[in-house]
Amino acid sequence: MFLLSGAGLALAACTPTQGPALGADGKPLPQVYRINPGDEQVISFRLLDSVNTLRGAKSLPPLAFDARLNAAAETHSRDMSVQNRPWHFGSDGSSPLVRVQRSGYTGQLVGELISETYQTELETLSAWMAQPDTRAVVMEPMARSVGFAWFQEPGGKIWWTLVTGT
């Protein structure tokens, strides 16, 4: 019995392991990033820490979450899903400025970033940082507050919104 078990383990070790599925370009195919209940704080603070690390590298002041900006971001993420399109206007015609005012935010709006993706929050931040206009929203020296939220559809698509203010 011991020899049979040993032979079985030896054969199992010879079986090739399956790596990620590759596309025609040889790169790994994207996988759906699932956000589980209870992951909200981990995801939010992982993004905030990353933003503040980027800002700190340029000697910019850190951002802090503002509950009112978080509420405006959450409202817009859900609304983009309902509209099934990533854009800065709400289904009621509201602009980012109107949404942050409705949430009770009294500071000045710096900017709003949006994304429709299946990627993680850090991959999304990386995409925002790769473009000069969206990077400017994250790196604006006057910004002091941030709101961040998302809505994930049952199929896995995530609608991300980040809002910064003074």
PDB file of C-alpha atoms in Angstrom:
ATOM      1  CA  MET A   1       0.000   0.000   0.000  1.00  0.00           C
ATOM      2  CA  PHE A   2       2.862   2.339   0.897  1.00  0.00           C
ATOM      3  CA  LEU A   3       4.598   1.670  -2.434  1.00  0.00           C
ATOM      4  CA  LEU A   4       1.387   2.257  -4.390  1.00  0.00           C
ATOM      5  CA  SER A   5       0.837   5.566  -2.604  1.00  0.00           C
ATOM      6  CA  GLY A   6       4.405   6.626  -3.353  1.00  0.00           C
ATOM      7  CA  ALA A   7       4.038   5.674  -7.020  1.00  0.00           C
ATOM      8  CA  GLY A   8       0.790   7.637  -7.239  1.00  0.00           C
ATOM      9  CA  LEU A   9       2.429  10.744  -5.782  1.00  0.00           C
ATOM     10  CA  ALA A  10       5.372  10.399  -8.161  1.00  0.00           C
ATOM     11  CA  LEU A  11       3.052  10.183 -11.161  1.00  0.00           C
ATOM     12  CA  ALA A  12       1.037  13.171  -9.919  1.00  0.00           C
ATOM     13  CA  ALA A  13       4.215  15.225  -9.736  1.00  0.00           C
ATOM     14  CA  CYS A  14       4.879  14.504 -13.412  1.00  0.00           C
ATOM     15  CA  THR A  15       1.520  15.876 -14.523  1.00  0.00           C
ATOM     16  CA  PRO A  16       1.973  19.297 -16.153  1.00  0.00           C
ATOM     17  CA  THR A  17       0.388  22.149 -14.231  1.00  0.00           C
ATOM     18  CA  GLN A  18      -2.133  24.325 -15.996  1.00  0.00           C
ATOM     19  CA  GLY A  19      -1.180  27.987 -16.245  1.00  0.00           C
ATOM     20  CA  PRO A  20      -3.493  30.841 -17.116  1.00  0.00           C
ATOM     21  CA  ALA A  21      -5.409  30.613 -20.386  1.00  0.00           C
ATOM     22  CA  LEU A  22      -3.638  32.599 -23.110  1.00  0.00           C
ATOM     23  CA  GLY A  23      -5.159  34.641 -25.901  1.00  0.00           C
ATOM     24  CA  ALA A  24      -4.037  34.753 -29.550  1.00  0.00           C
ATOM     25  CA  ASP A  25      -1.490  37.442 -28.623  1.00  0.00           C
ATOM     26  CA  GLY A  26       0.147  35.133 -26.063  1.00  0.00           C
ATOM     27  CA  LYS A  27      -0.991  37.246 -23.123  1.00  0.00           C
ATOM     28  CA  PRO A  28      -3.144  35.855 -20.287  1.00  0.00           C
ATOM     29  CA  LEU A  29      -6.863  36.256 -20.887  1.00  0.00           C
ATOM     30  CA  PRO A  30      -8.566  38.634 -18.462  1.00  0.00           C
ATOM     31  CA  GLN A  31     -10.473  37.145 -15.590  1.00  0.00           C
ATOM     32  CA  VAL A  32     -13.466  38.606 -13.823  1.00  0.00           C
ATOM     33  CA  TYR A  33     -12.476  40.374 -10.608  1.00  0.00           C
ATOM     34  CA  ARG A  34     -15.155  39.505  -8.069  1.00  0.00           C
ATOM     35  CA  ILE A  35     -15.720  41.843  -5.148  1.00  0.00           C
ATOM     36  CA  ASN A  36     -17.015  39.856  -2.205  1.00  0.00           C
ATOM     37  CA  PRO A  37     -19.234  41.232   0.554  1.00  0.00           C
ATOM     38  CA  GLY A  38     -17.034  42.604   3.294  1.00  0.00           C
ATOM     39  CA  ASP A  39     -14.211  43.608   0.915  1.00  0.00           C
ATOM     40  CA  GLU A  40     -15.384  47.212   0.646  1.00  0.00           C
ATOM     41  CA  GLN A  41     -13.003  48.734   3.198  1.00  0.00           C
ATOM     42  CA  VAL A  42     -10.017  46.711   2.010  1.00  0.00           C
ATOM     43  CA  ILE A  43     -10.555  47.835  -1.595  1.00  0.00           C
ATOM     44  CA  SER A  44     -11.228  51.463  -0.675  1.00  0.00           C
ATOM     45  CA  PHE A  45      -8.180  51.810   1.555  1.00  0.00           C
ATOM     46  CA  ARG A  46      -5.930  49.910  -0.858  1.00  0.00           C
ATOM     47  CA  LEU A  47      -6.833  52.499  -3.507  1.00  0.00           C
ATOM     48  CA  LEU A  48      -6.436  55.420  -1.083  1.00  0.00           C
ATOM     49  CA  ASP A  49      -3.024  54.154   0.061  1.00  0.00           C
ATOM     50  CA  SER A  50      -1.934  53.806  -3.565  1.00  0.00           C
ATOM     51  CA  VAL A  51      -3.145  57.295  -4.486  1.00  0.00           C
ATOM     52  CA  ASN A  52      -1.382  58.789  -1.482  1.00  0.00           C
ATOM     53  CA  THR A  53       1.831  56.912  -2.288  1.00  0.00           C
ATOM     54  CA  LEU A  54       1.753  58.374  -5.807  1.00  0.00           C
ATOM     55  CA  ARG A  55       1.025  61.844  -4.450  1.00  0.00           C
ATOM     56  CA  GLY A  56       3.717  61.526  -1.784  1.00  0.00           C
ATOM     57  CA  ALA A  57       6.317  60.662  -4.420  1.00  0.00           C
ATOM     58  CA  LYS A  58       5.647  64.124  -5.899  1.00  0.00           C
ATOM     59  CA  SER A  59       5.581  65.821  -2.461  1.00  0.00           C
ATOM     60  CA  LEU A  60       1.826  66.419  -2.720  1.00  0.00           C
ATOM     61  CA  PRO A  61      -0.406  66.341   0.363  1.00  0.00           C
ATOM     62  CA  PRO A  62      -2.344  63.132   0.997  1.00  0.00           C
ATOM     63  CA  LEU A  63      -6.053  62.816   0.269  1.00  0.00           C
ATOM     64  CA  ALA A  64      -8.625  61.766   2.858  1.00  0.00           C
ATOM     65  CA  PHE A  65     -11.970  60.119   2.259  1.00  0.00           C
ATOM     66  CA  ASP A  66     -14.990  62.389   2.494  1.00  0.00           C
ATOM     67  CA  ALA A  67     -18.281  60.590   3.128  1.00  0.00           C
ATOM     68  CA  ARG A  68     -20.188  63.054   0.937  1.00  0.00           C
ATOM     69  CA  LEU A  69     -17.836  62.503  -2.006  1.00  0.00           C
ATOM     70  CA  ASN A  70     -18.059  58.747  -1.428  1.00  0.00           C
ATOM     71  CA  ALA A  71     -21.859  59.045  -1.629  1.00  0.00           C
ATOM     72  CA  ALA A  72     -21.671  61.053  -4.869  1.00  0.00           C
ATOM     73  CA  ALA A  73     -19.288  58.461  -6.353  1.00  0.00           C
ATOM     74  CA  GLU A  74     -21.512  55.564  -5.309  1.00  0.00           C
ATOM     75  CA  THR A  75     -24.606  57.189  -6.781  1.00  0.00           C
ATOM     76  CA  HIS A  76     -22.851  57.755 -10.085  1.00  0.00           C
ATOM     77  CA  SER A  77     -21.386  54.228 -10.280  1.00  0.00           C
ATOM     78  CA  ARG A  78     -24.862  52.721  -9.928  1.00  0.00           C
ATOM     79  CA  ASP A  79     -26.332  55.207 -12.378  1.00  0.00           C
ATOM     80  CA  MET A  80     -23.724  54.424 -15.045  1.00  0.00           C
ATOM     81  CA  SER A  81     -24.686  50.761 -14.735  1.00  0.00           C
ATOM     82  CA  VAL A  82     -28.349  51.631 -15.209  1.00  0.00           C
ATOM     83  CA  GLN A  83     -27.465  53.709 -18.286  1.00  0.00           C
ATOM     84  CA  ASN A  84     -25.019  51.019 -19.460  1.00  0.00           C
ATOM     85  CA  ARG A  85     -22.440  53.600 -20.483  1.00  0.00           C
ATOM     86  CA  PRO A  86     -19.465  55.246 -18.827  1.00  0.00           C
ATOM     87  CA  TRP A  87     -19.943  58.972 -18.955  1.00  0.00           C
ATOM     88  CA  HIS A  88     -19.952  61.916 -16.612  1.00  0.00           C
ATOM     89  CA  PHE A  89     -23.640  62.794 -16.805  1.00  0.00           C
ATOM     90  CA  GLY A  90     -26.325  61.153 -14.713  1.00  0.00           C
ATOM     91  CA  SER A  91     -29.515  59.698 -16.122  1.00  0.00           C
ATOM     92  CA  ASP A  92     -31.249  62.823 -14.804  1.00  0.00           C
ATOM     93  CA  GLY A  93     -28.768  65.074 -16.655  1.00  0.00           C
ATOM     94  CA  SER A  94     -26.741  65.806 -13.513  1.00  0.00           C
ATOM     95  CA  SER A  95     -23.084  66.762 -13.826  1.00  0.00           C
ATOM     96  CA  PRO A  96     -20.344  65.800 -11.359  1.00  0.00           C
ATOM     97  CA  LEU A  97     -20.677  69.286  -9.797  1.00  0.00           C
ATOM     98  CA  VAL A  98     -24.410  68.854  -9.245  1.00  0.00           C
ATOM     99  CA  ARG A  99     -23.917  65.377  -7.732  1.00  0.00           C
ATOM    100  CA  VAL A 100     -21.328  66.533  -5.184  1.00  0.00           C
ATOM    101  CA  GLN A 101     -23.533  69.511  -4.262  1.00  0.00           C
ATOM    102  CA  ARG A 102     -26.526  67.186  -3.797  1.00  0.00           C
ATOM    103  CA  SER A 103     -24.442  65.052  -1.466  1.00  0.00           C
ATOM    104  CA  GLY A 104     -23.816  68.108   0.729  1.00  0.00           C
ATOM    105  CA  TYR A 105     -20.159  68.618  -0.186  1.00  0.00           C
ATOM    106  CA  THR A 106     -19.207  72.265   0.333  1.00  0.00           C
ATOM    107  CA  GLY A 107     -15.652  72.168  -1.025  1.00  0.00           C
ATOM    108  CA  GLN A 108     -14.698  72.764  -4.629  1.00  0.00           C
ATOM    109  CA  LEU A 109     -14.924  69.863  -7.068  1.00  0.00           C
ATOM    110  CA  VAL A 110     -11.547  69.091  -8.640  1.00  0.00           C
ATOM    111  CA  GLY A 111     -12.567  66.266 -10.950  1.00  0.00           C
ATOM    112  CA  GLU A 112     -14.288  62.974 -11.515  1.00  0.00           C
ATOM    113  CA  LEU A 113     -12.798  59.798 -12.962  1.00  0.00           C
ATOM    114  CA  ILE A 114     -14.910  56.928 -14.234  1.00  0.00           C
ATOM    115  CA  SER A 115     -14.283  53.491 -15.654  1.00  0.00           C
ATOM    116  CA  GLU A 116     -16.215  50.519 -16.964  1.00  0.00           C
ATOM    117  CA  THR A 117     -14.093  47.402 -16.563  1.00  0.00           C
ATOM    118  CA  TYR A 118     -13.630  43.911 -15.190  1.00  0.00           C
ATOM    119  CA  GLN A 119     -10.285  44.914 -13.647  1.00  0.00           C
ATOM    120  CA  THR A 120      -9.208  45.568 -10.077  1.00  0.00           C
ATOM    121  CA  GLU A 121      -9.153  48.964  -8.437  1.00  0.00           C
ATOM    122  CA  LEU A 122      -5.350  49.111  -8.778  1.00  0.00           C
ATOM    123  CA  GLU A 123      -5.443  48.211 -12.474  1.00  0.00           C
ATOM    124  CA  THR A 124      -8.061  50.915 -12.919  1.00  0.00           C
ATOM    125  CA  LEU A 125      -5.917  53.438 -11.045  1.00  0.00           C
ATOM    126  CA  SER A 126      -2.973  52.455 -13.236  1.00  0.00           C
ATOM    127  CA  ALA A 127      -5.055  53.133 -16.365  1.00  0.00           C
ATOM    128  CA  TRP A 128      -6.073  56.533 -14.980  1.00  0.00           C
ATOM    129  CA  MET A 129      -2.437  57.359 -14.197  1.00  0.00           C
ATOM    130  CA  ALA A 130      -1.389  56.429 -17.756  1.00  0.00           C
ATOM    131  CA  GLN A 131      -3.378  59.320 -19.275  1.00  0.00           C
ATOM    132  CA  PRO A 132      -2.361  62.953 -18.654  1.00  0.00           C
ATOM    133  CA  ASP A 133      -5.913  64.292 -18.214  1.00  0.00           C
ATOM    134  CA  THR A 134      -7.032  61.642 -15.713  1.00  0.00           C
ATOM    135  CA  ARG A 135      -3.657  61.620 -13.921  1.00  0.00           C
ATOM    136  CA  ALA A 136      -4.123  65.374 -13.367  1.00  0.00           C
ATOM    137  CA  VAL A 137      -7.285  64.702 -11.328  1.00  0.00           C
ATOM    138  CA  VAL A 138      -5.416  62.326  -9.001  1.00  0.00           C
ATOM    139  CA  MET A 139      -2.333  64.532  -8.770  1.00  0.00           C
ATOM    140  CA  GLU A 140      -3.990  67.969  -8.469  1.00  0.00           C
ATOM    141  CA  PRO A 141      -2.014  69.822  -5.756  1.00  0.00           C
ATOM    142  CA  MET A 142      -5.137  71.611  -4.428  1.00  0.00           C
ATOM    143  CA  ALA A 143      -7.052  68.348  -3.837  1.00  0.00           C
ATOM    144  CA  ARG A 144      -7.478  67.284  -0.212  1.00  0.00           C
ATOM    145  CA  SER A 145     -10.579  65.071  -0.302  1.00  0.00           C
ATOM    146  CA  VAL A 146     -11.556  62.035  -2.294  1.00  0.00           C
ATOM    147  CA  GLY A 147     -14.627  59.922  -2.820  1.00  0.00           C
ATOM    148  CA  PHE A 148     -14.375  56.450  -4.281  1.00  0.00           C
ATOM    149  CA  ALA A 149     -17.018  53.851  -5.036  1.00  0.00           C
ATOM    150  CA  TRP A 150     -18.068  51.176  -7.476  1.00  0.00           C
ATOM    151  CA  PHE A 151     -20.984  49.063  -8.540  1.00  0.00           C
ATOM    152  CA  GLN A 152     -20.458  45.489  -9.696  1.00  0.00           C
ATOM    153  CA  GLU A 153     -23.087  43.908 -11.908  1.00  0.00           C
ATOM    154  CA  PRO A 154     -23.986  40.209 -11.499  1.00  0.00           C
ATOM    155  CA  GLY A 155     -21.968  39.395 -14.655  1.00  0.00           C
ATOM    156  CA  GLY A 156     -18.871  40.944 -13.084  1.00  0.00           C
ATOM    157  CA  LYS A 157     -18.622  44.301 -14.879  1.00  0.00           C
ATOM    158  CA  ILE A 158     -17.517  47.024 -12.468  1.00  0.00           C
ATOM    159  CA  TRP A 159     -18.373  50.700 -12.742  1.00  0.00           C
ATOM    160  CA  TRP A 160     -15.721  52.708 -10.865  1.00  0.00           C
ATOM    161  CA  THR A 161     -16.004  56.379  -9.844  1.00  0.00           C
ATOM    162  CA  LEU A 162     -13.400  58.538  -8.117  1.00  0.00           C
ATOM    163  CA  VAL A 163     -14.170  62.160  -7.208  1.00  0.00           C
ATOM    164  CA  THR A 164     -11.655  64.661  -5.809  1.00  0.00           C
ATOM    165  CA  GLY A 165     -12.250  67.983  -4.108  1.00  0.00           C
ATOM    166  CA  THR A 166     -10.493  70.752  -2.224  1.00  0.00           C
TER     167      THR A 166
END
